[in-house]
């Protein structure tokens, strides 16, 4: 872990979305230096699904050695932003660092993204970042430290990152374009940079998307907090950079990244938008996979070389089903498989005991997954991660994305049997 230096003692850090997750982790890291933290977030009352409020975060920040100012802020509301900035300046005398962390996500394709969800992502991610920056800039210009840090990705224009979740990509890239523009506009006065993780980070939001068990493929929020802290130590001349957490920490001398892993040694999910092509990552993961590849038997009839693989996969899936699995999943999946021995199959994890079969399910599917038969078998045998299949375009998903990601946990349980 990156040690604290005390450099941020007395500095005022304004963080959106700081009641939990990455925002709170950055706040706590700065608080250990004795910084003043403005917690600008929406949650004022306990939510059973999302732990943490601006007040519980404030208690943790004070306990860590910082001073906290909890402010109820929805970054879609310009007046709430202005009020929080005024309170921060009144309480602490100015603002030295702004972290635009608040974000909304929907990994849905164009036709599956409701207008209200498009508006939410654009208004929180792009517009919220712009308005919060605009409100803080007059005070940042007076600071000796003067940093804006957006939690947003490098501007990678590979169409791969647009095809599956166009609206989300536009909204996140809007945050990155604020970096591009403001870094140039305020050069010499304010350092404006972006920070993005190399791998998935374990947060409450990730649990909601991926379900329990997803954390073993993630790193802790600490890696982002340490990376942000190393950026804040840099001068105003360090600006206009799109920084990957692992890269900047390597420059700081960190060599052992297992300290950041939830489960050291376990394969990690690469994050979206990075330059390394997901197909390359998938191949790397497959090449290091200890599971034997499902090969067709030589005695199998040549017209249908895969005839046994898909049916056998579903047979093993069926044998793995239980009331507990059904209760934990509560979804019906339909698989549209292309290529030889393709067709429509279903996995019913709503009916008592669960069921699988060829053809369409008796009730409407919650999720429809389209892929080749080869990739289907690889996915269920653990040789192709669903996340990577989706990111690389091998897997197309229609319907409830949360339920789609939840299926990955079930696949992990079956890997040893396939």
Tab-separated table of C-alpha atoms in Angstrom:
chain	number	residue	atom	x	y	z
A	1	UNK	CA	0.000	0.000	0.000
A	2	UNK	CA	1.128	3.561	-0.676
A	3	UNK	CA	2.120	5.240	2.625
A	4	UNK	CA	0.567	8.549	3.676
A	5	UNK	CA	2.924	11.545	3.706
A	6	UNK	CA	0.801	14.178	5.448
A	7	UNK	CA	0.911	16.317	2.301
A	8	UNK	CA	-2.869	16.806	2.260
A	9	UNK	CA	-3.126	18.014	5.877
A	10	UNK	CA	-5.509	20.971	5.999
A	11	UNK	CA	-6.435	20.634	2.319
A	12	UNK	CA	-10.104	20.603	1.313
A	13	UNK	CA	-11.161	17.751	-0.964
A	14	UNK	CA	-14.638	17.909	-2.556
A	15	UNK	CA	-15.748	14.396	-3.618
A	16	UNK	CA	-18.977	13.492	-5.403
A	17	UNK	CA	-20.425	10.080	-4.644
A	18	UNK	CA	-18.303	9.774	-1.488
A	19	UNK	CA	-20.786	7.955	0.740
A	20	UNK	CA	-19.461	4.535	-0.319
A	21	UNK	CA	-17.147	2.650	-2.650
A	22	UNK	CA	-14.338	4.365	-4.545
A	23	UNK	CA	-15.356	7.882	-3.497
A	24	UNK	CA	-15.279	6.986	0.196
A	25	UNK	CA	-11.947	5.146	-0.180
A	26	UNK	CA	-10.336	8.260	-1.702
A	27	UNK	CA	-11.863	10.329	1.107
A	28	UNK	CA	-10.447	8.051	3.826
A	29	UNK	CA	-6.970	8.055	2.258
A	30	UNK	CA	-6.925	11.874	2.270
A	31	UNK	CA	-8.456	11.958	5.778
A	32	UNK	CA	-5.471	10.015	7.157
A	33	UNK	CA	-3.348	13.042	6.210
A	34	UNK	CA	-5.717	15.306	8.135
A	35	UNK	CA	-7.609	16.646	5.106
A	36	UNK	CA	-11.027	18.311	5.108
A	37	UNK	CA	-13.491	16.176	3.132
A	38	UNK	CA	-16.702	17.446	1.562
A	39	UNK	CA	-18.951	14.398	1.068
A	40	UNK	CA	-21.206	15.427	-1.824
A	41	UNK	CA	-23.569	12.493	-2.319
A	42	UNK	CA	-27.249	11.613	-2.503
A	43	UNK	CA	-27.680	9.007	0.225
A	44	UNK	CA	-28.983	10.496	3.464
A	45	UNK	CA	-30.992	7.497	4.688
A	46	UNK	CA	-29.889	3.884	5.066
A	47	UNK	CA	-30.565	1.742	1.998
A	48	UNK	CA	-30.577	-2.019	2.709
A	49	UNK	CA	-29.170	-2.734	-0.762
A	50	UNK	CA	-26.443	-0.058	-0.701
A	51	UNK	CA	-24.644	0.367	2.638
A	52	UNK	CA	-23.461	3.813	3.687
A	53	UNK	CA	-24.811	7.355	3.886
A	54	UNK	CA	-23.138	10.768	3.845
A	55	UNK	CA	-23.352	10.702	7.654
A	56	UNK	CA	-21.804	7.246	8.198
A	57	UNK	CA	-19.040	8.230	5.762
A	58	UNK	CA	-18.489	11.432	7.777
A	59	UNK	CA	-18.053	9.377	10.964
A	60	UNK	CA	-15.432	7.176	9.292
A	61	UNK	CA	-13.584	10.197	7.905
A	62	UNK	CA	-13.461	11.880	11.320
A	63	UNK	CA	-12.257	8.608	12.889
A	64	UNK	CA	-9.469	8.413	10.277
A	65	UNK	CA	-8.174	11.855	11.268
A	66	UNK	CA	-9.934	14.161	8.836
A	67	UNK	CA	-12.679	16.750	9.118
A	68	UNK	CA	-15.934	15.956	7.331
A	69	UNK	CA	-18.718	18.059	5.868
A	70	UNK	CA	-21.613	15.849	4.691
A	71	UNK	CA	-23.708	17.555	1.980
A	72	UNK	CA	-26.782	16.066	0.336
A	73	UNK	CA	-26.022	16.518	-3.358
A	74	UNK	CA	-27.603	15.099	-6.485
A	75	UNK	CA	-25.160	16.236	-9.182
A	76	UNK	CA	-28.089	16.593	-11.605
A	77	UNK	CA	-29.242	19.572	-9.505
A	78	UNK	CA	-27.102	22.673	-10.098
A	79	UNK	CA	-28.469	24.425	-7.011
A	80	UNK	CA	-27.512	21.525	-4.736
A	81	UNK	CA	-23.978	21.617	-6.169
A	82	UNK	CA	-23.732	25.391	-5.608
A	83	UNK	CA	-25.032	25.075	-2.043
A	84	UNK	CA	-22.459	22.400	-1.208
A	85	UNK	CA	-19.607	24.454	-2.678
A	86	UNK	CA	-20.712	27.505	-0.664
A	87	UNK	CA	-20.878	25.439	2.543
A	88	UNK	CA	-17.409	24.001	1.850
A	89	UNK	CA	-15.862	27.433	1.334
A	90	UNK	CA	-17.651	28.846	4.371
A	91	UNK	CA	-16.536	25.935	6.588
A	92	UNK	CA	-13.000	25.312	5.308
A	93	UNK	CA	-12.052	28.550	3.510
A	94	UNK	CA	-11.684	27.152	-0.005
A	95	UNK	CA	-11.415	24.040	-2.190
A	96	UNK	CA	-8.085	22.456	-3.154
A	97	UNK	CA	-9.096	19.215	-4.879
A	98	UNK	CA	-12.233	18.091	-6.713
A	99	UNK	CA	-12.923	14.406	-7.374
A	100	UNK	CA	-15.732	13.776	-9.869
A	101	UNK	CA	-16.607	10.224	-8.879
A	102	UNK	CA	-20.438	10.139	-9.034
A	103	UNK	CA	-21.546	7.981	-11.935
A	104	UNK	CA	-24.499	6.018	-13.327
A	105	UNK	CA	-24.216	2.840	-15.389
A	106	UNK	CA	-26.430	0.730	-17.646
A	107	UNK	CA	-24.653	-1.870	-19.789
A	108	UNK	CA	-27.478	-2.091	-22.299
A	109	UNK	CA	-27.534	-1.748	-26.056
A	110	UNK	CA	-29.328	1.046	-27.901
A	111	UNK	CA	-32.765	-0.565	-28.217
A	112	UNK	CA	-32.688	-1.903	-24.653
A	113	UNK	CA	-31.821	1.440	-22.986
A	114	UNK	CA	-34.904	3.407	-21.816
A	115	UNK	CA	-34.824	7.178	-22.347
A	116	UNK	CA	-34.906	7.840	-18.596
A	117	UNK	CA	-31.768	5.704	-18.218
A	118	UNK	CA	-30.040	7.599	-21.047
A	119	UNK	CA	-30.932	10.886	-19.340
A	120	UNK	CA	-29.691	9.607	-15.972
A	121	UNK	CA	-26.277	8.598	-17.360
A	122	UNK	CA	-25.804	11.789	-19.377
A	123	UNK	CA	-26.943	14.030	-16.518
A	124	UNK	CA	-24.936	12.347	-13.763
A	125	UNK	CA	-21.776	11.431	-15.649
A	126	UNK	CA	-21.197	14.180	-18.217
A	127	UNK	CA	-23.376	17.093	-17.110
A	128	UNK	CA	-22.817	16.501	-13.377
A	129	UNK	CA	-19.055	16.429	-13.847
A	130	UNK	CA	-19.137	19.602	-15.934
A	131	UNK	CA	-21.355	21.537	-13.498
A	132	UNK	CA	-19.458	20.453	-10.369
A	133	UNK	CA	-16.156	21.395	-12.010
A	134	UNK	CA	-17.589	24.758	-13.084
A	135	UNK	CA	-18.738	25.506	-9.523
A	136	UNK	CA	-15.393	24.548	-7.940
A	137	UNK	CA	-12.990	26.096	-10.481
A	138	UNK	CA	-13.095	29.695	-9.112
A	139	UNK	CA	-11.868	28.358	-5.752
A	140	UNK	CA	-9.465	25.782	-7.215
A	141	UNK	CA	-7.718	28.611	-9.102
A	142	UNK	CA	-6.808	30.157	-5.734
A	143	UNK	CA	-5.311	26.921	-4.383
A	144	UNK	CA	-1.627	25.968	-4.355
A	145	UNK	CA	-2.556	22.311	-4.976
A	146	UNK	CA	-5.466	22.733	-7.456
A	147	UNK	CA	-6.415	19.304	-8.805
A	148	UNK	CA	-9.513	18.012	-10.592
A	149	UNK	CA	-9.649	14.233	-10.887
A	150	UNK	CA	-12.383	12.513	-12.903
A	151	UNK	CA	-13.010	8.788	-12.488
A	152	UNK	CA	-13.284	8.151	-16.221
A	153	UNK	CA	-11.521	6.120	-18.914
A	154	UNK	CA	-8.993	6.918	-21.637
A	155	UNK	CA	-10.705	8.099	-24.841
A	156	UNK	CA	-10.399	4.850	-26.773
A	157	UNK	CA	-12.378	5.160	-30.031
A	158	UNK	CA	-12.303	1.454	-30.855
A	159	UNK	CA	-15.938	0.734	-31.910
A	160	UNK	CA	-15.849	-2.355	-29.697
A	161	UNK	CA	-16.414	-0.169	-26.650
A	162	UNK	CA	-19.497	1.482	-28.199
A	163	UNK	CA	-21.345	-1.423	-29.802
A	164	UNK	CA	-22.738	-3.095	-26.661
A	165	UNK	CA	-23.463	-0.065	-24.428
A	166	UNK	CA	-23.387	3.052	-26.600
A	167	UNK	CA	-25.179	5.397	-24.172
A	168	UNK	CA	-22.968	4.466	-21.209
A	169	UNK	CA	-19.800	4.903	-23.264
A	170	UNK	CA	-20.891	8.349	-24.490
A	171	UNK	CA	-21.705	9.405	-20.911
A	172	UNK	CA	-18.369	8.188	-19.483
A	173	UNK	CA	-16.391	9.617	-22.399
A	174	UNK	CA	-18.119	12.954	-21.709
A	175	UNK	CA	-16.332	12.968	-18.344
A	176	UNK	CA	-13.049	12.228	-20.127
A	177	UNK	CA	-13.656	15.010	-22.643
A	178	UNK	CA	-14.016	17.407	-19.696
A	179	UNK	CA	-10.453	16.386	-18.787
A	180	UNK	CA	-9.236	16.982	-22.327
A	181	UNK	CA	-10.823	20.437	-22.545
A	182	UNK	CA	-10.351	21.760	-19.014
A	183	UNK	CA	-6.722	20.614	-18.760
A	184	UNK	CA	-5.937	22.843	-21.735
A	185	UNK	CA	-8.250	25.658	-20.664
A	186	UNK	CA	-6.788	25.945	-17.144
A	187	UNK	CA	-3.195	24.916	-17.900
A	188	UNK	CA	-0.825	26.361	-15.309
A	189	UNK	CA	-3.685	27.021	-12.881
A	190	UNK	CA	-5.366	23.665	-12.253
A	191	UNK	CA	-4.203	20.100	-12.919
A	192	UNK	CA	-7.051	18.164	-14.573
A	193	UNK	CA	-6.645	14.402	-14.968
A	194	UNK	CA	-8.600	11.160	-15.322
A	195	UNK	CA	-8.083	7.944	-13.359
A	196	UNK	CA	-9.357	4.517	-14.403
A	197	UNK	CA	-8.786	1.030	-12.975
A	198	UNK	CA	-7.007	-1.689	-14.926
A	199	UNK	CA	-9.309	-4.311	-13.397
A	200	UNK	CA	-12.798	-4.492	-11.945
A	201	UNK	CA	-13.029	-2.930	-8.469
A	202	UNK	CA	-15.139	-4.488	-5.729
A	203	UNK	CA	-17.910	-2.105	-4.673
A	204	UNK	CA	-21.540	-2.429	-3.603
A	205	UNK	CA	-22.503	-1.553	-7.174
A	206	UNK	CA	-20.364	-4.429	-8.483
A	207	UNK	CA	-22.113	-6.797	-6.060
A	208	UNK	CA	-25.478	-5.658	-7.417
A	209	UNK	CA	-24.340	-6.164	-11.022
A	210	UNK	CA	-22.502	-9.435	-10.582
A	211	UNK	CA	-24.000	-11.004	-7.488
A	212	UNK	CA	-22.136	-12.652	-4.630
A	213	UNK	CA	-18.913	-14.342	-5.663
A	214	UNK	CA	-17.941	-11.651	-8.175
A	215	UNK	CA	-15.581	-10.107	-5.611
A	216	UNK	CA	-12.972	-12.852	-6.078
A	217	UNK	CA	-12.347	-11.453	-9.580
A	218	UNK	CA	-11.922	-7.863	-8.346
A	219	UNK	CA	-9.403	-5.640	-6.619
A	220	UNK	CA	-10.098	-3.593	-3.492
A	221	UNK	CA	-11.035	0.094	-3.675
A	222	UNK	CA	-7.693	0.782	-1.968
A	223	UNK	CA	-5.833	0.627	-5.286
A	224	UNK	CA	-7.858	3.559	-6.665
A	225	UNK	CA	-7.428	5.499	-3.406
A	226	UNK	CA	-3.647	5.005	-3.512
A	227	UNK	CA	-3.486	5.969	-7.204
A	228	UNK	CA	-5.566	9.120	-6.588
A	229	UNK	CA	-3.318	10.052	-3.650
A	230	UNK	CA	-0.209	9.726	-5.824
A	231	UNK	CA	-1.818	12.062	-8.389
A	232	UNK	CA	-2.658	14.666	-5.721
A	233	UNK	CA	1.027	14.768	-4.728
A	234	UNK	CA	1.994	15.899	-8.228
A	235	UNK	CA	2.357	19.561	-9.301
A	236	UNK	CA	-0.185	21.543	-11.351
A	237	UNK	CA	1.979	20.926	-14.420
A	238	UNK	CA	0.929	17.251	-14.287
A	239	UNK	CA	-2.255	17.717	-16.305
A	240	UNK	CA	-4.288	16.286	-19.177
A	241	UNK	CA	-3.337	12.700	-18.329
A	242	UNK	CA	-5.470	9.576	-18.587
A	243	UNK	CA	-4.006	7.458	-15.825
A	244	UNK	CA	-4.405	3.728	-15.169
A	245	UNK	CA	-4.210	2.886	-11.453
A	246	UNK	CA	-1.660	0.080	-11.726
A	247	UNK	CA	0.653	2.071	-14.005
A	248	UNK	CA	1.043	5.075	-11.708
A	249	UNK	CA	1.548	2.851	-8.668
A	250	UNK	CA	4.316	0.961	-10.481
A	251	UNK	CA	5.979	4.360	-10.967
A	252	UNK	CA	5.624	4.870	-7.199
A	253	UNK	CA	7.583	1.638	-6.643
A	254	UNK	CA	4.703	-0.729	-5.889
A	255	UNK	CA	5.585	-4.186	-7.205
A	256	UNK	CA	3.274	-6.555	-5.353
A	257	UNK	CA	-0.297	-5.985	-6.537
A	258	UNK	CA	-1.651	-9.038	-4.708
A	259	UNK	CA	-2.068	-6.714	-1.714
A	260	UNK	CA	-4.926	-5.087	-3.614
A	261	UNK	CA	-6.642	-8.333	-4.654
A	262	UNK	CA	-9.751	-9.533	-2.852
A	263	UNK	CA	-8.528	-13.082	-3.528
A	264	UNK	CA	-4.783	-13.038	-4.313
A	265	UNK	CA	-3.804	-15.242	-7.244
A	266	UNK	CA	-7.347	-15.402	-8.649
A	267	UNK	CA	-7.846	-14.215	-12.270
A	268	UNK	CA	-9.114	-10.622	-12.414
A	269	UNK	CA	-11.778	-9.134	-14.684
A	270	UNK	CA	-10.151	-6.464	-16.910
A	271	UNK	CA	-12.028	-3.166	-16.883
A	272	UNK	CA	-13.769	-1.646	-19.886
A	273	UNK	CA	-12.253	0.797	-22.397
A	274	UNK	CA	-8.616	-0.216	-22.109
A	275	UNK	CA	-6.304	-0.564	-25.102
A	276	UNK	CA	-5.629	-4.271	-24.806
A	277	UNK	CA	-8.238	-5.946	-26.999
A	278	UNK	CA	-10.580	-8.220	-25.022
A	279	UNK	CA	-10.014	-11.025	-27.554
A	280	UNK	CA	-6.340	-10.936	-26.620
A	281	UNK	CA	-7.198	-11.071	-22.921
A	282	UNK	CA	-9.622	-13.920	-23.524
A	283	UNK	CA	-6.954	-15.907	-25.353
A	284	UNK	CA	-4.504	-15.274	-22.523
A	285	UNK	CA	-7.036	-16.465	-19.976
A	286	UNK	CA	-7.818	-19.544	-22.057
A	287	UNK	CA	-4.125	-20.378	-22.523
A	288	UNK	CA	-3.590	-20.291	-18.747
A	289	UNK	CA	-6.734	-22.265	-17.986
A	290	UNK	CA	-6.079	-25.597	-16.295
A	291	UNK	CA	-9.321	-27.095	-17.557
A	292	UNK	CA	-9.019	-29.507	-20.497
A	293	UNK	CA	-10.512	-28.285	-23.729
A	294	UNK	CA	-13.704	-30.055	-24.762
A	295	UNK	CA	-12.662	-31.927	-27.898
A	296	UNK	CA	-14.908	-33.933	-30.117
A	297	UNK	CA	-14.486	-37.674	-30.017
A	298	UNK	CA	-12.989	-39.168	-33.170
A	299	UNK	CA	-15.771	-41.730	-33.221
A	300	UNK	CA	-18.394	-38.992	-33.374
A	301	UNK	CA	-20.325	-38.793	-36.693
A	302	UNK	CA	-18.704	-36.134	-38.942
A	303	UNK	CA	-21.922	-34.281	-39.935
A	304	UNK	CA	-22.448	-33.140	-36.307
A	305	UNK	CA	-19.060	-32.850	-34.635
A	306	UNK	CA	-20.472	-30.809	-31.728
A	307	UNK	CA	-23.698	-32.745	-31.262
A	308	UNK	CA	-22.673	-34.195	-27.931
A	309	UNK	CA	-21.020	-31.089	-26.458
A	310	UNK	CA	-24.055	-28.793	-26.191
A	311	UNK	CA	-26.412	-31.540	-25.031
A	312	UNK	CA	-23.828	-32.834	-22.544
A	313	UNK	CA	-23.290	-29.322	-21.213
A	314	UNK	CA	-27.012	-28.898	-20.576
A	315	UNK	CA	-27.173	-32.386	-19.006
A	316	UNK	CA	-24.447	-31.410	-16.515
A	317	UNK	CA	-26.174	-28.078	-15.899
A	318	UNK	CA	-29.406	-29.919	-15.147
A	319	UNK	CA	-27.629	-32.257	-12.707
A	320	UNK	CA	-26.221	-29.199	-10.916
A	321	UNK	CA	-29.598	-27.568	-10.330
A	322	UNK	CA	-31.216	-27.352	-6.913
A	323	UNK	CA	-33.884	-25.361	-5.121
A	324	UNK	CA	-31.105	-23.244	-3.570
A	325	UNK	CA	-29.715	-22.348	-7.005
A	326	UNK	CA	-33.197	-21.481	-8.256
A	327	UNK	CA	-33.941	-19.389	-5.182
A	328	UNK	CA	-30.646	-17.507	-5.524
A	329	UNK	CA	-31.068	-16.809	-9.266
A	330	UNK	CA	-34.787	-16.398	-10.053
A	331	UNK	CA	-34.424	-15.997	-13.809
A	332	UNK	CA	-35.168	-17.724	-17.110
A	333	UNK	CA	-32.362	-17.758	-19.683
A	334	UNK	CA	-32.772	-18.450	-23.387
A	335	UNK	CA	-29.755	-19.348	-25.534
A	336	UNK	CA	-29.710	-18.753	-29.288
A	337	UNK	CA	-26.778	-20.855	-30.484
A	338	UNK	CA	-25.395	-20.464	-33.999
A	339	UNK	CA	-23.290	-22.890	-36.034
A	340	UNK	CA	-23.566	-26.631	-36.200
A	341	UNK	CA	-25.914	-28.079	-33.566
A	342	UNK	CA	-27.160	-24.583	-32.872
A	343	UNK	CA	-30.733	-23.690	-32.095
A	344	UNK	CA	-32.754	-22.478	-29.142
A	345	UNK	CA	-32.162	-23.842	-25.650
A	346	UNK	CA	-33.365	-22.641	-22.256
A	347	UNK	CA	-32.317	-22.679	-18.612
A	348	UNK	CA	-35.254	-22.133	-16.242
A	349	UNK	CA	-34.101	-21.013	-12.803
A	350	UNK	CA	-37.517	-19.833	-11.659
A	351	UNK	CA	-39.572	-23.045	-11.575
A	352	UNK	CA	-39.194	-25.354	-8.561
A	353	UNK	CA	-36.021	-27.380	-8.888
A	354	UNK	CA	-35.113	-25.671	-12.155
A	355	UNK	CA	-35.154	-27.106	-15.664
A	356	UNK	CA	-33.247	-27.085	-18.963
A	357	UNK	CA	-34.185	-28.152	-22.459
A	358	UNK	CA	-34.182	-27.681	-26.199
A	359	UNK	CA	-36.591	-25.067	-27.589
A	360	UNK	CA	-38.124	-21.976	-26.070
A	361	UNK	CA	-39.024	-21.824	-22.361
A	362	UNK	CA	-42.691	-22.100	-21.364
A	363	UNK	CA	-42.543	-18.641	-19.763
A	364	UNK	CA	-40.915	-15.559	-21.309
A	365	UNK	CA	-37.155	-15.421	-20.873
A	366	UNK	CA	-35.654	-12.670	-18.700
A	367	UNK	CA	-32.397	-12.847	-20.638
A	368	UNK	CA	-31.648	-13.957	-24.213
A	369	UNK	CA	-28.019	-14.802	-24.944
A	370	UNK	CA	-26.791	-15.263	-28.515
A	371	UNK	CA	-23.439	-16.909	-29.313
A	372	UNK	CA	-21.830	-19.779	-31.208
A	373	UNK	CA	-22.055	-23.332	-29.898
A	374	UNK	CA	-18.264	-23.428	-29.470
A	375	UNK	CA	-18.272	-20.286	-27.312
A	376	UNK	CA	-21.261	-21.577	-25.330
A	377	UNK	CA	-19.394	-24.740	-24.354
A	378	UNK	CA	-16.240	-22.766	-23.564
A	379	UNK	CA	-18.236	-20.345	-21.427
A	380	UNK	CA	-19.907	-23.042	-19.324
A	381	UNK	CA	-16.635	-24.945	-18.893
A	382	UNK	CA	-14.855	-21.858	-17.564
A	383	UNK	CA	-12.565	-21.422	-20.569
A	384	UNK	CA	-14.292	-18.209	-21.668
A	385	UNK	CA	-15.434	-15.693	-19.059
A	386	UNK	CA	-18.944	-14.328	-19.796
A	387	UNK	CA	-17.704	-10.781	-19.154
A	388	UNK	CA	-14.941	-11.197	-21.722
A	389	UNK	CA	-17.288	-12.876	-24.201
A	390	UNK	CA	-19.663	-9.920	-23.921
A	391	UNK	CA	-16.941	-7.263	-24.135
A	392	UNK	CA	-15.378	-8.899	-27.207
A	393	UNK	CA	-18.705	-9.242	-29.022
A	394	UNK	CA	-18.792	-13.051	-28.879
A	395	UNK	CA	-21.827	-12.909	-26.622
A	396	UNK	CA	-24.861	-10.711	-27.313
A	397	UNK	CA	-27.318	-10.117	-24.495
A	398	UNK	CA	-30.903	-8.887	-24.545
A	399	UNK	CA	-32.911	-8.326	-21.405
A	400	UNK	CA	-31.974	-7.897	-17.762
A	401	UNK	CA	-28.202	-7.322	-17.565
A	402	UNK	CA	-28.100	-7.850	-13.785
A	403	UNK	CA	-29.586	-11.332	-14.172
A	404	UNK	CA	-27.214	-12.032	-17.058
A	405	UNK	CA	-24.179	-11.271	-14.903
A	406	UNK	CA	-25.639	-13.312	-12.043
A	407	UNK	CA	-25.437	-16.403	-14.244
A	408	UNK	CA	-21.625	-16.176	-14.070
A	409	UNK	CA	-21.685	-17.333	-10.444
A	410	UNK	CA	-23.609	-20.455	-11.428
A	411	UNK	CA	-21.129	-21.147	-14.238
A	412	UNK	CA	-18.223	-20.909	-11.799
A	413	UNK	CA	-19.853	-23.581	-9.622
A	414	UNK	CA	-20.170	-25.884	-12.639
A	415	UNK	CA	-16.657	-25.453	-14.014
A	416	UNK	CA	-15.209	-28.383	-12.097
A	417	UNK	CA	-17.876	-30.710	-13.476
A	418	UNK	CA	-17.520	-29.747	-17.133
